[in-house]
Amino acid sequence: QITLKESGPTLVKPTQTLTLTCTFSGFSLSTSGVGVGWIRQPPGKALEWLALIYWDDDKRYSPSLKSRLTITKDTSKNQVVLTMTNMDPVDTATYYCAHDSTYNDAFDIWGQGTMVTVSS
Amino acid sequence: QSVLTQPPSASGTPGQRVTISCSGSSSNIGSNTVNWYQQLPGTAPKLLIYSNNQRPSGVPDRFSGSKSGTSASLAISGLQSEDEADYYCAAWDDSLNGPFWVFGGGTKLTVL
């Protein structure tokens, strides 16, 4: 059974750097075809894809946020970390991590999400 | 402003068939497959349809997807009250800065 869980601060100040961790079980990020992505959702708004990392360390980023994002993986810990610099109140959102497989090329299993508020 | 365009709302009565559209361009839907996600109130999204028309295990066959050109559709037949949710389409985009995932703005489905 695949599960993912996001963790990180619930409140960050403007200009600070946000670090979120996705801890997963039920799969290995060293297995060919596997990836983990991050997607966020501001309150009452639509989903927005942020970043994706694959088993081979290939990384993809949202063009509009690429300069602020870094995604890394720690295969031994079954974790994926997303950092976002220069946080702004508009970055207030629920942040989800999700399992991706090149088999179905979709985010097939999602974490429960973690709400991050950006405020001074 | 989302790259993929969906109607903000849709509605139907129990038992009816409803469709939700998703419009894109040649760089996304026109050249890649489409996925659909269902988000029940207060929960994380769930994969509903992948590769245009494939259902993951456990998704009822009342849900179906299709794609034509630069548009895709999600159809729900035999509408049930528990189908009341937000629905999102998504596809890879291969434009200049791609590839990257793009989502639709979401459609809120109300079961009357």
XYZ file of C-alpha atoms in Angstrom, chain A residues 39 41 45-49 52 54 60-63 96 100 103-113, chain B residues 2 33 35 37 39 43-47 49-51 86 88 92 97-106:
52
model
C 1.119 20.256 -6.178
C -3.881 24.596 -3.841
C -8.668 27.904 -5.783
C -7.411 25.424 -8.344
C -4.576 22.941 -8.222
C -1.156 24.159 -9.347
C 1.708 21.798 -10.161
C 8.478 16.507 -9.957
C 12.052 10.881 -10.923
C 10.949 19.100 -13.668
C 9.725 22.465 -12.424
C 6.849 24.822 -13.061
C 8.288 27.492 -15.383
C 0.377 18.057 -1.590
C 3.802 9.418 -10.086
C 3.115 3.501 -16.268
C 0.063 5.726 -16.054
C 1.833 9.095 -16.215
C -0.415 10.502 -13.542
C -0.414 11.402 -9.875
C -2.118 8.240 -8.740
C -1.686 8.431 -4.978
C -1.767 11.701 -3.016
C -0.790 12.689 0.472
C -3.286 14.356 2.754
C -1.714 17.774 2.209
C -5.231 28.177 -15.733
C -2.794 12.406 -22.758
C -5.864 12.873 -16.658
C -8.921 14.126 -10.733
C -11.601 16.236 -5.139
C -10.018 15.951 0.934
C -6.998 15.444 -1.273
C -7.514 14.930 -5.008
C -7.956 11.399 -6.289
C -7.010 10.093 -9.723
C -9.103 8.883 -15.266
C -5.634 8.575 -16.783
C -4.393 8.365 -20.360
C -14.527 19.421 -7.772
C -9.754 18.833 -12.509
C 1.766 17.678 -19.826
C 9.751 25.990 -21.181
C 8.385 22.469 -20.959
C 7.636 19.829 -20.345
C 5.576 20.716 -17.320
C 2.203 19.680 -15.900
C -0.763 21.987 -16.327
C -4.114 21.761 -14.603
C -7.536 23.097 -15.441
C -9.246 25.625 -13.224
C -11.579 22.993 -11.880
